[in-house]
Coordinates of C-alpha atoms in Angstrom, one line a residue:
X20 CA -32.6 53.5 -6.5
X21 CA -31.2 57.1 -6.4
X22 CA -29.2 57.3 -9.5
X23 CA -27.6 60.6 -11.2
X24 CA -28.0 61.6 -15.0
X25 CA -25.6 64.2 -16.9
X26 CA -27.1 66.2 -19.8
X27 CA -27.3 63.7 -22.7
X28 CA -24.8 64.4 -26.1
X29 CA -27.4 64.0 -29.2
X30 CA -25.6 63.6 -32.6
X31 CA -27.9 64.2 -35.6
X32 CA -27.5 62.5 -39.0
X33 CA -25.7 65.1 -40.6
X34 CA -27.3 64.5 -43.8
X35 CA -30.6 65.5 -44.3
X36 CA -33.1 64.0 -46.3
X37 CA -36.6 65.4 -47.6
X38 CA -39.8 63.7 -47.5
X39 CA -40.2 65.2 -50.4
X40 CA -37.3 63.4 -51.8
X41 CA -38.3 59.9 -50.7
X42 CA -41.8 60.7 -52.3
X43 CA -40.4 61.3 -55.4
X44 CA -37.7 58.2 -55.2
X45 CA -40.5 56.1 -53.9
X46 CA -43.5 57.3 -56.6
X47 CA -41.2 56.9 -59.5
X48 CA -40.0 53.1 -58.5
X49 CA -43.4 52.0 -58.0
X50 CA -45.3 54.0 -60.1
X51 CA -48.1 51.8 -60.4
X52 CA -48.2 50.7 -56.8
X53 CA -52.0 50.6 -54.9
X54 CA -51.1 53.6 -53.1
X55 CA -49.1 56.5 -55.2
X56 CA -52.4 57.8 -55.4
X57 CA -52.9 58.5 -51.3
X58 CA -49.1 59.1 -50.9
X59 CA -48.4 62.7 -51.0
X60 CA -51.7 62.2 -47.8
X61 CA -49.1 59.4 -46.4
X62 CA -46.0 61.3 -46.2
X63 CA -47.7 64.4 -44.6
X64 CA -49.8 62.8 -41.9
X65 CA -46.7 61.7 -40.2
X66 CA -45.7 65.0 -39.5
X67 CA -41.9 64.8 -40.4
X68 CA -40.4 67.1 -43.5
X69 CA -36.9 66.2 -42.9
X70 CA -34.6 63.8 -41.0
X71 CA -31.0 63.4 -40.4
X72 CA -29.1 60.4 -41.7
X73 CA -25.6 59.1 -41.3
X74 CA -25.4 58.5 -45.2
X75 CA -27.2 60.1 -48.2
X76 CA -30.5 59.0 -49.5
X77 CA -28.2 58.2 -52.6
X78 CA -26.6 55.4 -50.7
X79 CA -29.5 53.8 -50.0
X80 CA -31.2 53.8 -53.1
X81 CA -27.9 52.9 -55.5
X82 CA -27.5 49.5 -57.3
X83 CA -25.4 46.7 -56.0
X84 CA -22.0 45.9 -57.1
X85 CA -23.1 42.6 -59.4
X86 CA -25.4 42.2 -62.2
X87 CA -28.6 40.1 -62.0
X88 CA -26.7 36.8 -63.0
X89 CA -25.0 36.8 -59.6
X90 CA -27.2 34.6 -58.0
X91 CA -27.1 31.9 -60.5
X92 CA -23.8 32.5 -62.5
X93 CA -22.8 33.3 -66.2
X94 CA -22.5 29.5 -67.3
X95 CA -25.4 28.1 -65.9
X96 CA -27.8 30.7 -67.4
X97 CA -25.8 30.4 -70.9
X98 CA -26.2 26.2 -70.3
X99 CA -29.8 26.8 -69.3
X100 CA -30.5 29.3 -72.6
X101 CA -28.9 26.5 -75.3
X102 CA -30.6 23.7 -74.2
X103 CA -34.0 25.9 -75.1
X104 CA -32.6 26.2 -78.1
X105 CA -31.0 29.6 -78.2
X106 CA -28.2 29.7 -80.9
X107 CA -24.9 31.3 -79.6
X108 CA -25.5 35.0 -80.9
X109 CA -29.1 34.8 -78.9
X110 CA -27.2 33.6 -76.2
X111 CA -24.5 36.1 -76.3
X112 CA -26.9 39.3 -76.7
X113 CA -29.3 38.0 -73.9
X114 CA -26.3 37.1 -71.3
X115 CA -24.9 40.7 -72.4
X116 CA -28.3 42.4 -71.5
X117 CA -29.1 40.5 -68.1
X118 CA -25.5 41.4 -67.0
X119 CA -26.1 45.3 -67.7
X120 CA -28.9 45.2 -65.2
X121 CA -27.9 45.9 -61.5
X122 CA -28.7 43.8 -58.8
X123 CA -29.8 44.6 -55.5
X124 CA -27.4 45.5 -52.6
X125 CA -26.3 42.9 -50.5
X126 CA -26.4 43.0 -46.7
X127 CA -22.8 43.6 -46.8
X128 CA -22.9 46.4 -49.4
X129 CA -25.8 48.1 -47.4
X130 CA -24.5 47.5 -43.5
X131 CA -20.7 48.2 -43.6
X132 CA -20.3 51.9 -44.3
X133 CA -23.4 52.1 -42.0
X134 CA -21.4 50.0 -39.5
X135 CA -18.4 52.3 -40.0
X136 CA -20.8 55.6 -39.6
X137 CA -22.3 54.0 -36.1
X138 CA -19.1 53.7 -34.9
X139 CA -17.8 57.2 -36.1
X140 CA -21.1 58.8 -34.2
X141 CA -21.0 56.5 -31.5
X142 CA -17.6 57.7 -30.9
X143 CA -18.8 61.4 -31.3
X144 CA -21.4 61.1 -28.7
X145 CA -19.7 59.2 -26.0
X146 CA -16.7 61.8 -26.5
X147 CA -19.4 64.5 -26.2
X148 CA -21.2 63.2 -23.0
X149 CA -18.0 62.8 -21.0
X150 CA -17.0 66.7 -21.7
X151 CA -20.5 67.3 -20.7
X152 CA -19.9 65.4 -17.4
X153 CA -16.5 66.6 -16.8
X154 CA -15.3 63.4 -16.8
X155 CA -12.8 60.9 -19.0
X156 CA -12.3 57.9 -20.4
X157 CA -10.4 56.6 -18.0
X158 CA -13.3 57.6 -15.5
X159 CA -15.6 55.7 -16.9
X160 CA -16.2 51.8 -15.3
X161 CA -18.9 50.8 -17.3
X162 CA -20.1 50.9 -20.8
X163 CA -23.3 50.2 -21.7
X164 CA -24.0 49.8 -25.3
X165 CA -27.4 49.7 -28.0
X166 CA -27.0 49.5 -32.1
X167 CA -29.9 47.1 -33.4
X168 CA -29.5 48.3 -36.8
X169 CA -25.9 47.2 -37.7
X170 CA -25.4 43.5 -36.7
X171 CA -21.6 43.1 -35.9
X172 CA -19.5 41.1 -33.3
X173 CA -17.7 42.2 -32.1
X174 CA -19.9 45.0 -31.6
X175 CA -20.4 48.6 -31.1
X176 CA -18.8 48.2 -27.2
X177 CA -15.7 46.7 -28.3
X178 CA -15.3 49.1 -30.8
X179 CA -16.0 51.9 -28.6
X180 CA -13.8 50.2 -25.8
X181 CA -10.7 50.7 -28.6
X182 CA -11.5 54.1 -30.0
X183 CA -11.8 55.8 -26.7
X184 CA -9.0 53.3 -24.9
X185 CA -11.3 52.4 -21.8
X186 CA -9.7 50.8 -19.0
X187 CA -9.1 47.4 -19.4
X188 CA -10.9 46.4 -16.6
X189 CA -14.0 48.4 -17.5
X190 CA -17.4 46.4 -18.0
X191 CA -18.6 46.1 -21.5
X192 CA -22.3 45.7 -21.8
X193 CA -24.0 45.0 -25.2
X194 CA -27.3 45.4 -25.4
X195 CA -28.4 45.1 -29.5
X196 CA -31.1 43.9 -29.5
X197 CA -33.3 46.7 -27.0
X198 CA -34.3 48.9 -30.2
X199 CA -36.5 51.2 -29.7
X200 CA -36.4 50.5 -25.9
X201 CA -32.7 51.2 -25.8
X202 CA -32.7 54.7 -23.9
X203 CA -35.1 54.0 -20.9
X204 CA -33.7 50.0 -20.3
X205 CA -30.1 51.7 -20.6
X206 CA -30.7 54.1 -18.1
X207 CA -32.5 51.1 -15.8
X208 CA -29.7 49.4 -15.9
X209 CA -26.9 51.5 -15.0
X210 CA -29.3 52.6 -12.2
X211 CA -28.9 49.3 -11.2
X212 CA -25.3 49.2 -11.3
X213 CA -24.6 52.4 -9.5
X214 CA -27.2 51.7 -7.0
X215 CA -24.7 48.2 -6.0
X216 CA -21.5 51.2 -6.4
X217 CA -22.1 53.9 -5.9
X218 CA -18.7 55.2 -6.6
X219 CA -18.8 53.4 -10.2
X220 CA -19.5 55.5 -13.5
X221 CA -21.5 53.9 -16.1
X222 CA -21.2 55.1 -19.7
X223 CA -24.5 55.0 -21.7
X224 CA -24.2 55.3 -26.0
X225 CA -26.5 54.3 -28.2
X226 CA -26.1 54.4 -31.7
X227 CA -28.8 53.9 -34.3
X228 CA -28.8 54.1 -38.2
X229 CA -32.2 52.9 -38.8
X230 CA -31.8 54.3 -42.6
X231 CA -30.1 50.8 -43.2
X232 CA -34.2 49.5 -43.0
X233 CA -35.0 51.8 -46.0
X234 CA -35.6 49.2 -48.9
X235 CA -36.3 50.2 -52.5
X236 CA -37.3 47.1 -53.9
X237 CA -40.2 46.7 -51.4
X238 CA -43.8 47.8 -52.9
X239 CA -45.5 47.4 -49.7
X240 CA -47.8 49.9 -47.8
X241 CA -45.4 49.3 -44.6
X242 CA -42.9 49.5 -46.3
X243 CA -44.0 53.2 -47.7
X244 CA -44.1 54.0 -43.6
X245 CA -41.0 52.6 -42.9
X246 CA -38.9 54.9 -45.4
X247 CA -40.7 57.7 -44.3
X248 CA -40.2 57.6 -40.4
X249 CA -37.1 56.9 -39.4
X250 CA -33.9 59.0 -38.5
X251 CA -30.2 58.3 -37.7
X252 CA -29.0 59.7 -34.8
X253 CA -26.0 58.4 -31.8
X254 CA -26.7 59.8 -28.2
X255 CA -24.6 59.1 -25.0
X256 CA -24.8 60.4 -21.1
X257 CA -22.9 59.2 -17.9
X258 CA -25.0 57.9 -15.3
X259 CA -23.3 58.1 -11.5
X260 CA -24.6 56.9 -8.1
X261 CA -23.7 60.1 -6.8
X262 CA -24.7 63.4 -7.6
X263 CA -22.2 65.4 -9.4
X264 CA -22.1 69.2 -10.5
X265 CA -22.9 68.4 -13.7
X266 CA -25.9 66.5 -13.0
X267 CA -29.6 67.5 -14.3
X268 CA -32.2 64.4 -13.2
X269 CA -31.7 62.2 -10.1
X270 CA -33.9 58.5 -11.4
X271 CA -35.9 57.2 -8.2
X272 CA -37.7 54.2 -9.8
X273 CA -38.0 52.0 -13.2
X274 CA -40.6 49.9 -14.6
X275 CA -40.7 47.0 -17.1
X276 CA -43.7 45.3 -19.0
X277 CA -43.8 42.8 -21.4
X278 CA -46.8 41.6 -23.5
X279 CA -46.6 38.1 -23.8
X280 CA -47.6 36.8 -27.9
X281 CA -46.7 39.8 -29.4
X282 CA -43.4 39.0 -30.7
X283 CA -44.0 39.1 -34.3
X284 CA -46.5 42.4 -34.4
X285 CA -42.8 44.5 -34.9
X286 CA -39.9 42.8 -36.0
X287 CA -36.2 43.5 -37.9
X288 CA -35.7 40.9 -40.3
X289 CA -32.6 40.4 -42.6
X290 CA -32.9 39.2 -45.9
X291 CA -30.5 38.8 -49.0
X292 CA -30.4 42.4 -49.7
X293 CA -30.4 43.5 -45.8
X294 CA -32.3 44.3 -42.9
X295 CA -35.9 45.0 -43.5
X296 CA -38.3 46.5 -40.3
X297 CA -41.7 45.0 -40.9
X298 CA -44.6 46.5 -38.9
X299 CA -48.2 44.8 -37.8
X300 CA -51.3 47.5 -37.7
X301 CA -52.0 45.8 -34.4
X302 CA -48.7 46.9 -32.9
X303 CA -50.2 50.8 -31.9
X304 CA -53.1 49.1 -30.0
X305 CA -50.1 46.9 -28.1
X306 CA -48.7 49.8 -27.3
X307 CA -51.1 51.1 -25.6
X308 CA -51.7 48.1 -23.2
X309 CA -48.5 49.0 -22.1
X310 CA -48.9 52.9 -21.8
X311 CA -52.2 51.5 -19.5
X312 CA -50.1 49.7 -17.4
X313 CA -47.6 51.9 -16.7
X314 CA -50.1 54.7 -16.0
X315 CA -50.8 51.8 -13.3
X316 CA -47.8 51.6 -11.7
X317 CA -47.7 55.6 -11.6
X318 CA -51.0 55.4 -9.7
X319 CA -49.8 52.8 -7.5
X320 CA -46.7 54.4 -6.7
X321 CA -48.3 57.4 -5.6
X322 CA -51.6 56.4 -4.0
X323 CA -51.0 58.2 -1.1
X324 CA -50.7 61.4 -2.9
X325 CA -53.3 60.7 -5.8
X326 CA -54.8 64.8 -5.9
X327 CA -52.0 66.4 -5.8
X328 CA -48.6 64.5 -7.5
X329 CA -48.5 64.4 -11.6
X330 CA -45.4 64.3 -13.8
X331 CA -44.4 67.8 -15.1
X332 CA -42.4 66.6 -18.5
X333 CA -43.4 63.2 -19.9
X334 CA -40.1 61.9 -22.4
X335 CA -42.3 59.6 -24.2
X336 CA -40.9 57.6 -27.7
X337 CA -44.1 55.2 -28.1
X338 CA -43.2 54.7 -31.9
X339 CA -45.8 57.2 -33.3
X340 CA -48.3 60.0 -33.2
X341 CA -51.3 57.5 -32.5
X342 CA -50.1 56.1 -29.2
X343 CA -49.1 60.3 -28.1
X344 CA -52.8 60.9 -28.8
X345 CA -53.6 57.6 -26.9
X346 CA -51.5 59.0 -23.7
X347 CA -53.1 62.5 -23.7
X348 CA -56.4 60.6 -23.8
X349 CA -56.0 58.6 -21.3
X350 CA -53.3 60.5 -18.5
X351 CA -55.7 62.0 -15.5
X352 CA -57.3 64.9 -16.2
X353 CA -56.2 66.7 -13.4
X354 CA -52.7 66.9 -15.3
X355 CA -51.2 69.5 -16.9
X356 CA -51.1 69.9 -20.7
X357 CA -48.2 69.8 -22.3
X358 CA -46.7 67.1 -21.3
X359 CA -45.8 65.5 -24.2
X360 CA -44.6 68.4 -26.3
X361 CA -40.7 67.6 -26.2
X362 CA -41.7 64.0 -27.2
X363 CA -43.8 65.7 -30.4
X364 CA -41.1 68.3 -31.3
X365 CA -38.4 65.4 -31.4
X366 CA -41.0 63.2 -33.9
X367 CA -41.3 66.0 -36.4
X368 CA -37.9 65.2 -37.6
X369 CA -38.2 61.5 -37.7
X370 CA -38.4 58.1 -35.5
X371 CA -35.0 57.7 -33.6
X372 CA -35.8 54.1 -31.9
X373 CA -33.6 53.6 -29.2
X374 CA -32.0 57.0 -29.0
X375 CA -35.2 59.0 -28.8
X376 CA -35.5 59.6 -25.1
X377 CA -32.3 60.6 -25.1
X378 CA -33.1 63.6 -27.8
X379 CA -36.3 64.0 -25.8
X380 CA -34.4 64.8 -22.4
X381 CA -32.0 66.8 -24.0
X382 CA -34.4 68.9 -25.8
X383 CA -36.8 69.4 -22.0
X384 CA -32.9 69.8 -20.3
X385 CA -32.5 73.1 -23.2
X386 CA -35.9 74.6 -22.6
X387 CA -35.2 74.6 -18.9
X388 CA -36.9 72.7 -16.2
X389 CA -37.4 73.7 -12.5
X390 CA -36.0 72.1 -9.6
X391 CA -37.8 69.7 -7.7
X392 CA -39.8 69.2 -11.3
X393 CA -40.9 65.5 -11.8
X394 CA -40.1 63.6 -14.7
X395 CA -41.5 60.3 -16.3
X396 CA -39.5 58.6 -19.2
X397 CA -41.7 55.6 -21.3
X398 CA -40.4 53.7 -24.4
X399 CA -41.9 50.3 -26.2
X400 CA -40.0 48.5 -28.7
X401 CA -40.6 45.3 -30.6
X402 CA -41.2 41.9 -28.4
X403 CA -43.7 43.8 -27.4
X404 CA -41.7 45.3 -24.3
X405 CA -41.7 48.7 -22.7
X406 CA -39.8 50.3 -19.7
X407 CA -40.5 53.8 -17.8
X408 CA -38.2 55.5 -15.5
X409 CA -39.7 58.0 -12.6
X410 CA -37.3 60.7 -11.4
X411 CA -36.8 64.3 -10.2
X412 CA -35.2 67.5 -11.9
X413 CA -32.5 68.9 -10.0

């Protein structure tokens, strides 16, 4: 399918945020939760210290706007106290003290600066990637877009399509609900697209601020992962169907899988006080049916070479450290070690969902690959869905 990839732009939360901190926040919410005692054990077998966000940990943790009687309103609650038999000066000091205490956030309090931040990055990145590919806006002749995060429509192409003035005849492509798969279907696609023109430019950004997911009213073991994996980060490249000087990784084939009754094992759900990402324990071991098939289609694709051909960089984002061990276990022996260490260095500062491979090539692209060097890119996201890319350094 012979498509060309530019050097990714990768922009980083800017604000960084402690495990340390969320341990404290966390402990002293739920002090009496089942597993303060095992969460110091928690926070540091995931491996991460820090991670960039868009917005403070402040923002995430801060009361709402209203007072606890917003959901069911001053008069009804005073109606409700008098006909128990409250006298008015009861009624009065109780009303008094249920207003003083702060309600939760609301979807819209917690998802519109983080809208306005994913728009701000996502405009930072695709700004960055066309520099990087010598190109412009106007170049560009299709825009392919990923923000799971921050529901909005119109969404983050639209918005993009105004802040950097596209062409009006570019092609806008939304794609919000890939997630975690975002970077590796993204990249499948606009291989598609160059392969039917090869003259046309796709534009790739994906923006993610998967610190909207961290809820502090939530007690919840999965909930206690949740706030301690994940990082913000936008990422953009320009794809072409012809090589250009710029270009670093030339994409030959692509892969998709999808296992089917695994819908609910990871899901984004959004409830009155916004988006919460609940997790299954089953969803590693998913993940790993995938990461056997796709070792599958490797071993298909070169059976005529079986000894001899092996990736040299694998740009993994499985989700977590389990399914990394599961892929060292179970890759051929014959292969090199190693080849997931871009993938690990990119975890220890947090889970960037769909904009993970995207860090992950940039960071192989900066430690310098050779010519000729073959490359395998692999993500999984919720559904449970995964999609691999096979391609050559150049």
């Amino acid at each position: 399918m012979a498509a060309y990839l530019c050097p990714p732009a990768v922009i980083h939360g800017e604000h960084a945020v402690q495990t340390s901190e969320i341990v404290a926040e966390v402990r002293d919410r739920h002090p009496h939760a089942a597993w303060v005692p095992r969460i110091d054990g928690i926070a540091a077998s995931t491996g991460i210290e820090t991670r960039g966000w868009m917005l403070p940990l402040e923002t995430a943790v801060a009361p709402g706007g209203g007072s606890a009687l917003r959901a069911v309103g001053v008069e009804p609650a005073q109606e409700a106290l008098a006909r128990d038999g409250f006298g008015q000066q009861d009624v009065d000091r109780v009303i008094a003290a249920l207003e003083a205490i702060p309600a939760p956030q609301t979807v819209q309090e917690r998802t519109a600066p983080a809208w306005e931040a994913v728009q701000s990055y996502g405009e930072r990145a695709a700004r960055g990637a066309l520099q990087i590919a010598g190109l412009d806006a106007a170049d560009v002749d299709c825009l392919i877009t990923s923000h799971s995060t921050t529901p909005a429509l119109p969404g983050l192409d639209i918005a993009l399509a105004n802040r950097l003035a596209l062409r009006n005849d570019a092609m806008l492509l939304p794609a919000t609900q890939w997630a975690c798969v975002a970077g590796t279907r993204s990249l499948a696609l606009a291989a598609e697209l160059v392969a039917a023109d090869p003259d046309r430019v796709v534009l790739v950004v994906i923006a993610e601020a998967l610190s909207t997911t961290y809820q502090p009213a939530d007690d919840t073991l999965e909930s206690l992962i949740v706030r301690l994996l994940f990082a913000d980060t936008a990422v953009a490249a320009v794809v072409t169907g012809r090589p250009r000087r710029e270009s670093v990784l030339r994409l030959d084939a692509a892969w998709h899988h999808t296992l089917p009754g695994t819908q609910d094992l990871h899901r984004l759900e959004t409830r009155a006080d916004g988006t919460h990402f609940v997790m299954d324990r089953r969803g590693p071991r998913a993940v790993q049916e995938t990461v056997t098939a796709m070792w599958e289609w490797l071993r298909v694709r070169y059976q005529d070479d079986p000894d001899s051909w092996h990736p040299d960089v694998l740009l993994a984002h499985p989700g977590g450290t389990r399914v990394l061990e599961y892929m060292e276990q179970t890759m051929p022996d014959a292969w090199p070690a190693g080849l997931l260490d871009h993938s690990r260095d990119s975890y220890t500062s947090g889970n960037r969902g769909g904009a993970a491979v995207f860090d992950i090539l940039r960071r192989a692209h900066d430690a310098g690959q050779k010519s000729g060097s073959r490359a395998v890119l692999y993500a999984a996201a919720p559904g449970l869905t995964a999609t691999a890319l096979e391609g050559e350094w150049l």
